[in-house]
Short mmCIF file of C-alpha atoms in Angstrom, two decimals:
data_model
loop_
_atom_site.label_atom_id
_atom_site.label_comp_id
_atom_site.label_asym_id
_atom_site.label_seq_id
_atom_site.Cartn_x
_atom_site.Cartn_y
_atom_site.Cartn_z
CA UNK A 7 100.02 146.77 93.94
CA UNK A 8 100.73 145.72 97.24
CA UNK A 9 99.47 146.91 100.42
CA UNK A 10 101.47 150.20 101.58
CA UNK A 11 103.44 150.30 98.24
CA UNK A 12 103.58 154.20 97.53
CA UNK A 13 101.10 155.13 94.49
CA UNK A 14 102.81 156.11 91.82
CA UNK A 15 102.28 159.34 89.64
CA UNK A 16 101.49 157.39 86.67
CA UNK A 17 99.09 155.34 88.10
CA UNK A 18 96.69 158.64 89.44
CA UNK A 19 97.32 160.25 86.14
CA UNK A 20 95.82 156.99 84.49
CA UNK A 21 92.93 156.36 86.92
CA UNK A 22 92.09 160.33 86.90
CA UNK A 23 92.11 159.67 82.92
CA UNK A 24 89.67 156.76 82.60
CA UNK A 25 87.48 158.59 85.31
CA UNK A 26 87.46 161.76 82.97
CA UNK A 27 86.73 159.77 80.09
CA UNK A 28 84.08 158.08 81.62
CA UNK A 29 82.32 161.03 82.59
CA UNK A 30 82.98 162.68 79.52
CA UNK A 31 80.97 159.64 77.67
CA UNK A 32 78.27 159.84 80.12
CA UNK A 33 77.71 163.35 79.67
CA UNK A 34 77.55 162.72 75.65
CA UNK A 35 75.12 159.91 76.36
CA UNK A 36 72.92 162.31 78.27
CA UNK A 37 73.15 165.00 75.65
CA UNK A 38 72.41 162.49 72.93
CA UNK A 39 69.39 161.22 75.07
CA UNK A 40 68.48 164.81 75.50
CA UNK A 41 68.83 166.07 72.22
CA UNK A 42 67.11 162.76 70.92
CA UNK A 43 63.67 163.87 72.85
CA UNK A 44 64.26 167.63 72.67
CA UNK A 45 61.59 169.80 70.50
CA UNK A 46 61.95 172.16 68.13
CA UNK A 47 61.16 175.62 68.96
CA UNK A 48 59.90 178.02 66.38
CA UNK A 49 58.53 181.67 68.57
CA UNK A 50 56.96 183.62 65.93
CA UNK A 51 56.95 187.29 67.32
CA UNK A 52 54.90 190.34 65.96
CA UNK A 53 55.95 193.52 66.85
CA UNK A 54 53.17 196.28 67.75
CA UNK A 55 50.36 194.18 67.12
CA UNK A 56 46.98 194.63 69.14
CA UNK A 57 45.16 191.72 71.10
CA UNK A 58 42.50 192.20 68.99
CA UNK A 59 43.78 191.95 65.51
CA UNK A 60 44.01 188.49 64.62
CA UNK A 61 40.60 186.73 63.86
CA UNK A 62 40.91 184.23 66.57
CA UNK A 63 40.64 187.09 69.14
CA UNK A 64 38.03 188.87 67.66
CA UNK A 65 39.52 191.06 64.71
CA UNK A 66 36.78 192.26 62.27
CA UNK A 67 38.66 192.88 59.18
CA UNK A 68 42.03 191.13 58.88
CA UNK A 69 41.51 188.14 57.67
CA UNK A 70 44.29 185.53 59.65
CA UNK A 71 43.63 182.01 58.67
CA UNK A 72 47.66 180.47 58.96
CA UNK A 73 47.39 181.69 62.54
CA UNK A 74 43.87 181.09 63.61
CA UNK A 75 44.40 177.61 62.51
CA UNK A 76 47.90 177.49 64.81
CA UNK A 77 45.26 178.16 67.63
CA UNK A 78 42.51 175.54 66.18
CA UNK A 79 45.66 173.08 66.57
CA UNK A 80 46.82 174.05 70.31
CA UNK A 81 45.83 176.69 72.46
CA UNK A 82 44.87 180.23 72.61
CA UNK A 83 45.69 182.41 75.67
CA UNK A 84 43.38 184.74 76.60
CA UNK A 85 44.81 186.66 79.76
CA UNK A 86 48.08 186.70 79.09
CA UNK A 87 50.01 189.93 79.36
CA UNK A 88 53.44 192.11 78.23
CA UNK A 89 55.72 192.76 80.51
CA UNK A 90 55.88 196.41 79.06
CA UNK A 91 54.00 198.21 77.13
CA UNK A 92 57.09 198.92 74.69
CA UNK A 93 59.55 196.49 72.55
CA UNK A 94 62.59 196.39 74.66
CA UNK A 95 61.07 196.12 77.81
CA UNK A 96 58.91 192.94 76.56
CA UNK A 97 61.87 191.65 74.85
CA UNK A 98 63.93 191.79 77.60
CA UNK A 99 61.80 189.74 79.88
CA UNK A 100 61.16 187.05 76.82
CA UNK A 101 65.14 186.34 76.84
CA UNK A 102 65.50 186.72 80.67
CA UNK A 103 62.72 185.05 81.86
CA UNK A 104 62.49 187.61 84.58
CA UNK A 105 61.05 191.68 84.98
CA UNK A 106 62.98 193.57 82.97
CA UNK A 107 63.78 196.13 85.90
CA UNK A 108 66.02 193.59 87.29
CA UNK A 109 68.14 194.31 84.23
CA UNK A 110 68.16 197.78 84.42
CA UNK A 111 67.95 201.25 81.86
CA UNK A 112 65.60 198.66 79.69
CA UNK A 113 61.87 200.16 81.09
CA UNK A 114 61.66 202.35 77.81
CA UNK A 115 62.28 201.29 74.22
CA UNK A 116 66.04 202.18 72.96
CA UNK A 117 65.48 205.11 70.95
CA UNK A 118 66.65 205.17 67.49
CA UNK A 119 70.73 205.16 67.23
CA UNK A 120 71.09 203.73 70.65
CA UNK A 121 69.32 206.66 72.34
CA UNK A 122 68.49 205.95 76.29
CA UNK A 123 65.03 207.85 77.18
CA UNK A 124 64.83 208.12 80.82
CA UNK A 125 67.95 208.72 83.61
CA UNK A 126 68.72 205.25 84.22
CA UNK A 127 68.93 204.48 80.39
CA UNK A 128 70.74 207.95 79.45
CA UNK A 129 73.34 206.88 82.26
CA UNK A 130 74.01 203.60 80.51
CA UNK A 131 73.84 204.84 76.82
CA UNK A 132 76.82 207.50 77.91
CA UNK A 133 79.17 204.28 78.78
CA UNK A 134 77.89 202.63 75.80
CA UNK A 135 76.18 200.06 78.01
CA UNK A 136 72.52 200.60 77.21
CA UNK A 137 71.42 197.00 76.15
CA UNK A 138 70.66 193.25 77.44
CA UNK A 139 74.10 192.14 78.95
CA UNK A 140 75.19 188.38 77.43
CA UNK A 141 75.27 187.01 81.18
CA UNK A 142 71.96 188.49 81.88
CA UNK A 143 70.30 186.62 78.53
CA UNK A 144 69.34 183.08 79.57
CA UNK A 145 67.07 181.59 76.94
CA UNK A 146 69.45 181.05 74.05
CA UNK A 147 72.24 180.25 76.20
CA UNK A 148 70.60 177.62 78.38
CA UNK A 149 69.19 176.29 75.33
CA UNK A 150 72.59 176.20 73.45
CA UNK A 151 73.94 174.40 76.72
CA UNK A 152 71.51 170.95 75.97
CA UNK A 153 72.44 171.24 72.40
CA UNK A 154 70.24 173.36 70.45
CA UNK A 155 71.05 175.30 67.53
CA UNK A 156 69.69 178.84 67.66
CA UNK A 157 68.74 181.18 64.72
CA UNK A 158 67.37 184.69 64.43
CA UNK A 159 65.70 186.76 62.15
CA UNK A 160 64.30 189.70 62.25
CA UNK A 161 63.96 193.32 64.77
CA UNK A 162 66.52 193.21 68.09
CA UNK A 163 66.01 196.51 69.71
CA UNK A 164 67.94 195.10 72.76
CA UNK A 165 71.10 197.11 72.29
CA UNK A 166 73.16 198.76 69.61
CA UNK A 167 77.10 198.26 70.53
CA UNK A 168 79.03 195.54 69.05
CA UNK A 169 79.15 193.42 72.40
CA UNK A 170 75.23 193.44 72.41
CA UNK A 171 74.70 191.41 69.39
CA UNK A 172 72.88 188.36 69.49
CA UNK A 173 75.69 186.53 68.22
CA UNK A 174 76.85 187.10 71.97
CA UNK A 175 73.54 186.21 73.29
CA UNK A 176 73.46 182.54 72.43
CA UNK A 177 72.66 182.67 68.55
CA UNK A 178 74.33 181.17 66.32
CA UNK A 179 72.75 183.16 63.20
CA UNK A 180 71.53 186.92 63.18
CA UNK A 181 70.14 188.57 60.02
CA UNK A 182 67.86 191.39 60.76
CA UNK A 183 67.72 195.08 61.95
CA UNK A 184 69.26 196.37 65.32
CA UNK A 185 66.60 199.26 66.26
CA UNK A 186 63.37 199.74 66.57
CA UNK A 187 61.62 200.20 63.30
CA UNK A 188 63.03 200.26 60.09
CA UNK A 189 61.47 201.15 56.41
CA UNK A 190 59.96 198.48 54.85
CA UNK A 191 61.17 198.65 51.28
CA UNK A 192 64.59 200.91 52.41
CA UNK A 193 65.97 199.10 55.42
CA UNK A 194 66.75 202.09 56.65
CA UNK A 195 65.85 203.73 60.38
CA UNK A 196 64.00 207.07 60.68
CA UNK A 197 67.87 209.26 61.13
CA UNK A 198 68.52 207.29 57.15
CA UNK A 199 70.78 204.74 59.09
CA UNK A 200 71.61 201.91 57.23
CA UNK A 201 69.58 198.93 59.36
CA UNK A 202 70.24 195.72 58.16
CA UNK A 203 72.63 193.54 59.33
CA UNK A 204 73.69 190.05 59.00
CA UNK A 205 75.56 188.89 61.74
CA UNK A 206 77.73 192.24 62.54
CA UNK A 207 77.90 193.29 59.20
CA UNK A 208 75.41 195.53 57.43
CA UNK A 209 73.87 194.15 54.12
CA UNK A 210 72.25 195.49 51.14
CA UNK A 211 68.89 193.37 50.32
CA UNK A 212 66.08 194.10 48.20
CA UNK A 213 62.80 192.98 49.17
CA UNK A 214 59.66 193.77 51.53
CA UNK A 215 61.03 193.27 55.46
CA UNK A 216 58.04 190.18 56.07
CA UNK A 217 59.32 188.46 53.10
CA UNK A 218 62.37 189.15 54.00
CA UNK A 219 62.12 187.27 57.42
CA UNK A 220 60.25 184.26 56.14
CA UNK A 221 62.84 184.03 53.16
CA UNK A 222 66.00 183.60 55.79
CA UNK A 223 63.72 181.63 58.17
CA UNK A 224 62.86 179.15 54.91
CA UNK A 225 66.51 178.71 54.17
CA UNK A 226 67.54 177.62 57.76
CA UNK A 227 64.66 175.01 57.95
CA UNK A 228 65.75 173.84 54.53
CA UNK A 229 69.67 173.58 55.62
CA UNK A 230 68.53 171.98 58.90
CA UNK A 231 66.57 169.58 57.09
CA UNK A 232 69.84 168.28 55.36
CA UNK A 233 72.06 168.69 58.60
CA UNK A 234 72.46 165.98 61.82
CA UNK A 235 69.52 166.06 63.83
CA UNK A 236 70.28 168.54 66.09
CA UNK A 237 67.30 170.38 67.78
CA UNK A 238 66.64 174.06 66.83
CA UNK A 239 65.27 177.68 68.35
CA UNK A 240 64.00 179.32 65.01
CA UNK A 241 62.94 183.01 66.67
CA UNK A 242 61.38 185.22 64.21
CA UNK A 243 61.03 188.72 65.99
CA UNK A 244 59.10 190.33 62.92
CA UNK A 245 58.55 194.13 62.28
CA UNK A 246 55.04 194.07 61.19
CA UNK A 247 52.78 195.94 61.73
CA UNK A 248 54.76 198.12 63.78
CA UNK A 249 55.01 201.88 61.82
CA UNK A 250 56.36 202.71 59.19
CA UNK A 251 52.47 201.47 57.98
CA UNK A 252 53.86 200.40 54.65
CA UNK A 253 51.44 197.94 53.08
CA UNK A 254 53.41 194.75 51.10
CA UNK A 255 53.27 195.44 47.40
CA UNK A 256 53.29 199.52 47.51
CA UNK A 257 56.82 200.44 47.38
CA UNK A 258 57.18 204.45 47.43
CA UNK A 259 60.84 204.70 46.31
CA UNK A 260 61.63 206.18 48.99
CA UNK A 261 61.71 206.36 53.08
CA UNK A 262 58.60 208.39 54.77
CA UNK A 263 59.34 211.75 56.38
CA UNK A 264 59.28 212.59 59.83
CA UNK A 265 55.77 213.60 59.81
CA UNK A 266 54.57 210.42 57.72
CA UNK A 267 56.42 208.22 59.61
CA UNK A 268 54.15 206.90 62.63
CA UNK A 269 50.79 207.94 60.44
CA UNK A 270 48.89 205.49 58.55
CA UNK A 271 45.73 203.60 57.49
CA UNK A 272 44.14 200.91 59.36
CA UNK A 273 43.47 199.30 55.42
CA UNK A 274 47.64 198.82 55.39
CA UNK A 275 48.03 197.66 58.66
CA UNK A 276 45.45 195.16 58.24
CA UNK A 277 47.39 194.00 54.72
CA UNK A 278 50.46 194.43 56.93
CA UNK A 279 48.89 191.87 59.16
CA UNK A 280 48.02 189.78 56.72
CA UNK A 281 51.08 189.50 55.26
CA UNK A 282 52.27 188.09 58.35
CA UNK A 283 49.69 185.74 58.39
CA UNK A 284 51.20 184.31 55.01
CA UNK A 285 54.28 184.16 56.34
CA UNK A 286 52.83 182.01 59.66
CA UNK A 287 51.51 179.92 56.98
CA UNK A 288 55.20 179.86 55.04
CA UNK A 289 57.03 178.24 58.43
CA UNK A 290 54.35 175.71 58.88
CA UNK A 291 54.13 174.35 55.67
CA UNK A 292 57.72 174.52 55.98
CA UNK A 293 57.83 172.41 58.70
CA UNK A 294 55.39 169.84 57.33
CA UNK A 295 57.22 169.67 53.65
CA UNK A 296 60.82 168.70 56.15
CA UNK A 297 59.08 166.26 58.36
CA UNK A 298 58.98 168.57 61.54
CA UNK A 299 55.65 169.19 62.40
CA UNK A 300 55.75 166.30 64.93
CA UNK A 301 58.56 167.29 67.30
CA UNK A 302 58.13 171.25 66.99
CA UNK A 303 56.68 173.53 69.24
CA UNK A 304 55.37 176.84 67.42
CA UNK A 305 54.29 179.47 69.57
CA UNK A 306 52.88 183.09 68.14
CA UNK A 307 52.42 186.41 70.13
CA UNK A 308 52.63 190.20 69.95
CA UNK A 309 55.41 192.06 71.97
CA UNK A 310 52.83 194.58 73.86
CA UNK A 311 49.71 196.41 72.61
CA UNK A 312 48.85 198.35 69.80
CA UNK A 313 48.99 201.98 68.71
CA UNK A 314 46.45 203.15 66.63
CA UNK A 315 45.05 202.34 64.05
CA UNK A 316 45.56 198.91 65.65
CA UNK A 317 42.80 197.49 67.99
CA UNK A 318 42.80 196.37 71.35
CA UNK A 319 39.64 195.66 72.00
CA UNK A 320 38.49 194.82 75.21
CA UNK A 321 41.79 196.62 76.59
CA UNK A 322 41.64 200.41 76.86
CA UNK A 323 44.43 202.92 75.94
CA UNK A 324 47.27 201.91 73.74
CA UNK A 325 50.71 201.36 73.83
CA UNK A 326 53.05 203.00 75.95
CA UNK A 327 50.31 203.12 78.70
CA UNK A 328 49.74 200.57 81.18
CA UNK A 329 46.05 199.80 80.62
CA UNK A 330 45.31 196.82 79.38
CA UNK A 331 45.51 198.23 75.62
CA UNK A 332 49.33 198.76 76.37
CA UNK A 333 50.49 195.47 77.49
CA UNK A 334 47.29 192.47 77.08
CA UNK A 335 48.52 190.53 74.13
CA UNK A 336 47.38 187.59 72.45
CA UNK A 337 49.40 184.27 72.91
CA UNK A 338 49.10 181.18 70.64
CA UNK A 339 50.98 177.97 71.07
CA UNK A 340 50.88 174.61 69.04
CA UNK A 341 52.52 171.23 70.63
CA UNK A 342 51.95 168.22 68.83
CA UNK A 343 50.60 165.39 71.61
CA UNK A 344 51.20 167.72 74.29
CA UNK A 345 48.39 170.26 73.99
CA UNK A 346 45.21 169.15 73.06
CA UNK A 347 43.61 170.78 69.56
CA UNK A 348 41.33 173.69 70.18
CA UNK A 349 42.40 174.37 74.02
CA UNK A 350 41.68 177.89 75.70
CA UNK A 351 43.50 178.94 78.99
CA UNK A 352 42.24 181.81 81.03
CA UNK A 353 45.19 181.14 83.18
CA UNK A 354 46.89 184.78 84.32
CA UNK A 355 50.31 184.60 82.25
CA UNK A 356 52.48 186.38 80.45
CA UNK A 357 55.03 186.64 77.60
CA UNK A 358 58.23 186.03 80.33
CA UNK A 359 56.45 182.85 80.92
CA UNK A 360 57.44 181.27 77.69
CA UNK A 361 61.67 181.14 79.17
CA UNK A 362 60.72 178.16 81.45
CA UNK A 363 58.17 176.94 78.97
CA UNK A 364 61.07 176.62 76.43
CA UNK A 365 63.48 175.83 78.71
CA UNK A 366 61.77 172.65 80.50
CA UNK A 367 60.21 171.49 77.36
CA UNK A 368 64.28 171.36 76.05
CA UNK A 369 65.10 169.55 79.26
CA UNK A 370 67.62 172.40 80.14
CA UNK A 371 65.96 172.32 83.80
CA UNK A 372 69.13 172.69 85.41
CA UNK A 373 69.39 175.70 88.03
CA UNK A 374 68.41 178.32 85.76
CA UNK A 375 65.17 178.12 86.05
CA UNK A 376 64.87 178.91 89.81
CA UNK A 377 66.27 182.32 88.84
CA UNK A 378 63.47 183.13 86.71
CA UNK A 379 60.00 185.08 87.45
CA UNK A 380 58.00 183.36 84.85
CA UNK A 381 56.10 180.48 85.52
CA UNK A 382 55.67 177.10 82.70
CA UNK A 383 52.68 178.33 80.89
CA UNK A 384 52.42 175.33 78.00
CA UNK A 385 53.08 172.56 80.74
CA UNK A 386 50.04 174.18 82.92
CA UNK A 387 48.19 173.31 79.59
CA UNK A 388 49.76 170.18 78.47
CA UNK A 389 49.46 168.91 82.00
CA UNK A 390 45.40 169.87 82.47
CA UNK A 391 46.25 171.73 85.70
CA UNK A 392 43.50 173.85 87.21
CA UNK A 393 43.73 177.62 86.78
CA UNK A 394 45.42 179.26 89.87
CA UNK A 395 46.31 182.76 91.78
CA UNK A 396 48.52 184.95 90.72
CA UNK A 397 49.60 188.65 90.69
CA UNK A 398 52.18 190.36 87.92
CA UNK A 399 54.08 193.99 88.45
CA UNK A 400 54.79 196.39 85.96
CA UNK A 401 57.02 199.91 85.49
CA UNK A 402 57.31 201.79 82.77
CA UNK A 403 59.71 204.92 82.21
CA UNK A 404 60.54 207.32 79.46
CA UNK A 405 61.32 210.88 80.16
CA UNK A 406 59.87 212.64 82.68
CA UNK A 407 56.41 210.07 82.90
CA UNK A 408 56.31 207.14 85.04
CA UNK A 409 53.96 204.45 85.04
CA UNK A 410 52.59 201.67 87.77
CA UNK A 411 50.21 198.75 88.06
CA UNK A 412 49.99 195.24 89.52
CA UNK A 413 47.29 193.17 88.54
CA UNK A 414 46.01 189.58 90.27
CA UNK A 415 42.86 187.52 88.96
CA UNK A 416 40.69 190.00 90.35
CA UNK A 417 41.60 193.63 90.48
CA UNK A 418 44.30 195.96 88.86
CA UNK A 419 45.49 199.18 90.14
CA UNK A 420 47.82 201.63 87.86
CA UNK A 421 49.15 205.02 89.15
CA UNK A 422 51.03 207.54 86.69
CA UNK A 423 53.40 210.13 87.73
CA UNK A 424 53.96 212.47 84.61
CA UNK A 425 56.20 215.10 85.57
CA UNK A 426 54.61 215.86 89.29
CA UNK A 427 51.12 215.60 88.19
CA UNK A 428 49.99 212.22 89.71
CA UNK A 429 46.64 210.12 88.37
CA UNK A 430 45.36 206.86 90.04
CA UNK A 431 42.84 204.08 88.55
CA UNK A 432 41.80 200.80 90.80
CA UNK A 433 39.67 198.46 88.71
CA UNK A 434 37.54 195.40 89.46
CA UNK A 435 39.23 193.46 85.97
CA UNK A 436 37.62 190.50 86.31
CA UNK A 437 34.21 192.07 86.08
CA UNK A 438 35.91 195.41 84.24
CA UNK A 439 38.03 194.01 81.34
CA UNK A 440 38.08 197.57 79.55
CA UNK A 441 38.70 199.27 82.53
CA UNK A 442 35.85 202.05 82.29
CA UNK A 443 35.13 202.66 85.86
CA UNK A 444 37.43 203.15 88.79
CA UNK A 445 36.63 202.32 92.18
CA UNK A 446 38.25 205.26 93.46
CA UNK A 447 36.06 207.22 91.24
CA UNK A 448 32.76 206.23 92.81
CA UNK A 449 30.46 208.58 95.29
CA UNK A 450 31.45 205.63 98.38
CA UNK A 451 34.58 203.77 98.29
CA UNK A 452 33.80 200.39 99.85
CA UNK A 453 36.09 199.47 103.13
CA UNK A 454 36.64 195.95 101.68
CA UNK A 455 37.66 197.93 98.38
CA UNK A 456 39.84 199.99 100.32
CA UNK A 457 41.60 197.31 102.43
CA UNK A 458 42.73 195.12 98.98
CA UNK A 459 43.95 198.41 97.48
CA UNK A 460 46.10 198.89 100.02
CA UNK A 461 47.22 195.35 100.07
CA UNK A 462 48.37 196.04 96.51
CA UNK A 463 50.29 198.99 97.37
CA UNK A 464 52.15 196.91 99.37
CA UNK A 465 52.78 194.19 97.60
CA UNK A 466 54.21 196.54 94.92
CA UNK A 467 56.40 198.39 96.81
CA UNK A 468 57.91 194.83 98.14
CA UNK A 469 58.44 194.15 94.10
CA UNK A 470 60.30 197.18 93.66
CA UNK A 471 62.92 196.73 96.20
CA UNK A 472 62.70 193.00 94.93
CA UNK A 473 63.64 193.94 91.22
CA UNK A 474 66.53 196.80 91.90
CA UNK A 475 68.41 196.48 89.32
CA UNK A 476 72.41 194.69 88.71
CA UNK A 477 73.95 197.97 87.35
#
């Protein structure tokens, strides 16, 4: 073309054209590359299960082998916390990354039928919004976006309307229950509503809910075995041992009443555990038989702590409460050549942490990950990094009762409002794991004491106008 010709239509439309095709190959080159190096992720999640009920942390009757081994090939985390003492809270953080205040009406667990428990939540159930919005959910998304396949199986609780479904969420496979707890032999939820559904349809199934679980979990790795090499999410949100206590192998015919319905033995819980320890033991072998083991990051934890007959031993209380029983929870994660066999972290953490775990282990970096509140828990470990400071927040809400507490390496203070009457505890953690004596109980409150209480007053109220929620 000569100099100060015109350029001619044709010519930009065919020089736009090989620039778009060149940066559409690049991008598929980086994928490829990506998806080449990317792990699999399988998150094994139990649902009600106490820090102190697996061997590995100290359990003196279930007997958890499939697991404790997980943690005798990777690491166990010791100090790691929920970021609510009930499922949807925790939940919500896990696929956020973030507090699950910033999400808002999510501080209590959805009550059964989509039923909000506290103001906020009733106010968002009444415009059928009560749930974990799609553009608010950034694990399976941001993993989708770098190419993974994501799968799961198993309890939801994060919203019952259509356009909270996981299949909306970043999932390309859903077969489980919706709610919060759901009969084990039945399917069915405490008002006798039908519970299982696979993708937005319910299904009829016959079968024991754990088996359940691993059965659909078993298929996928056994269709992903045969399919293109595309890396996976595999998260298995289990019920057990969360009530109904309905021990594997004792089918009653027929759903528990009311009153039977939270009430049980801590000799089913323990076979309820145990069951779940056989199905731990199902994915891994799984994994071995296909050839995964390798390239697969699996990574087991409870959702918060335990009610009884569940232990949570050193924590005191249970859930629902924020004392360490309510939200301390055991963490296990296994990473072939990352994380070194046998490995314990004492490192402050917590389940939210796993988002940017997941997330920068799939290389799906991107800008996501300054939005979140969690910090990379398995690269501190895979890395040999030095423990270091940090401080977590927590509210919890459900009727009338409202709950408080920050904690740092060092010392935790919790404060409960339940309606109007107002209680206060300020423990020395590190050197008062089960919380048994307050500082603010004692004949002389220290000045230093004093000063570093106040100190976390403040830098609570700071994280609440921090976290307001979107809507």
């Amino acid at each position: 073309m000569a100099a100060g010709e015109p350029v001619k239509p044709d010519s930009i439309r065919h020089t736009a054209m090989k620039y778009r095709i060149l940066s559409i190959l690049i991008g598929l080159l980086a994928a490829l590359s990506a998806t080449a190096a990317s792990p699999n992720i399988v998150f094994i999640l139990a649902d009600d299960m106490g820090y102190a009920d697996l061997q590995c942390f100290g359990a003196p009757d279930a007997k958890t082998p499939h697991i404790d081994q997980l943690a005798a090939d990777g690491v166990r985390f010791t100090n790691t916390y929920a970021m609510g003492p009930e499922c949807t809270p925790s939940r919500t953080s896990i696929l956020t990354g973030r507090y699950p205040q910033r999400v808002g009406g999510m501080e209590c667990a959805i009550g059964t039928g989509n039923v909000g428990r506290y103001d906020d939540a009733i106010r968002l159930a009444e415009k059928h919004q009560l749930g974990l919005p799609a553009d608010m959910a950034l694990l399976a998304p941001s993993l989708k976006e770098v190419g993974y396949t994501n799968v799961i199986f198993g309890k939801w609780h994060l919203g019952y309307d259509d356009h909270f479904s996981p299949l909306d969420q970043g999932f390309d496979e859903f077969a489980g229950f919706l709610g919060g707890n759901v009969d084990y032999y039945q399917h069915t939820e405490l008002s006798d509503i039908d519970a299982f559904v696979s993708g937005r349809k319910p299904i009829e199934r016959e079968g024991y809910l754990t088996d359940l679980i691993t059965e659909d979990a078993l298929a996928f790795l056994e269709k992903r075995s045969k399919s293109p090499k595309k890396p996976f999410f595999l998260y298995l949100p289990h019920a057990a041992p969360h009530f109904p206590f309905q021990a594997p192998g004792a089918d009653p015919g027929k759903p528990p009443t009311a009153e039977e319905w939270m009430k049980g033995t801590r000799a089913d819980y323990v076979k309820m555990i145990e069951r779940l320890d056989w199905s731990v033991g199902e994915i891994v072998s799984a994994l071995k038989t296909h050839g995964l083991t390798g390239n697969t990051i699996v990574v087991f934890a409870s959702d918060h702590g335990a009610m009884k007959p569940g232990l949570n031993t050193p924590g005191r209380d249970y859930k629902g409460t924020l004392f360490d029983g309510g939200i301390r929870v055991p963490i296990i994660a296994k990473w072939p050549d990352k994380i070194k066999p046998g490995t314990v972290s004492k490192q402050l953490g917590s389940l939210m942490d796993l988002t940017p775990s997941f997330l920068n282990a799939a290389g799906a970096v991107s800008t996501v990950t300054a939005k979140l509140d969690g910090d990379d828990l398995l690269a501190h470990v895979a890395e040999g990094k030095p423990d270091y400071p940090r401080t977590l927040h927590w509210r919890s809400r459900r009727g009338d009762r409202t709950w408080w507490a920050i904690r740092n390496d060092e010392y935790k203070w919790v404060k409960r409002n339940d309606g109007g009457t107002v209680d206060e505890w300020f423990f020395h953690i590190q050197e008062d794991p089960g919380e048994l004596q307050s500082l603010l109980d004692l004949n002389h409150f220290p000045a230093d004491k004093k000063a570093i209480l106040e100190k976390l007053r403040k830098e609570h109220a700071a994280w609440e106008e921090d976290v307001a929620p979107v809507r």
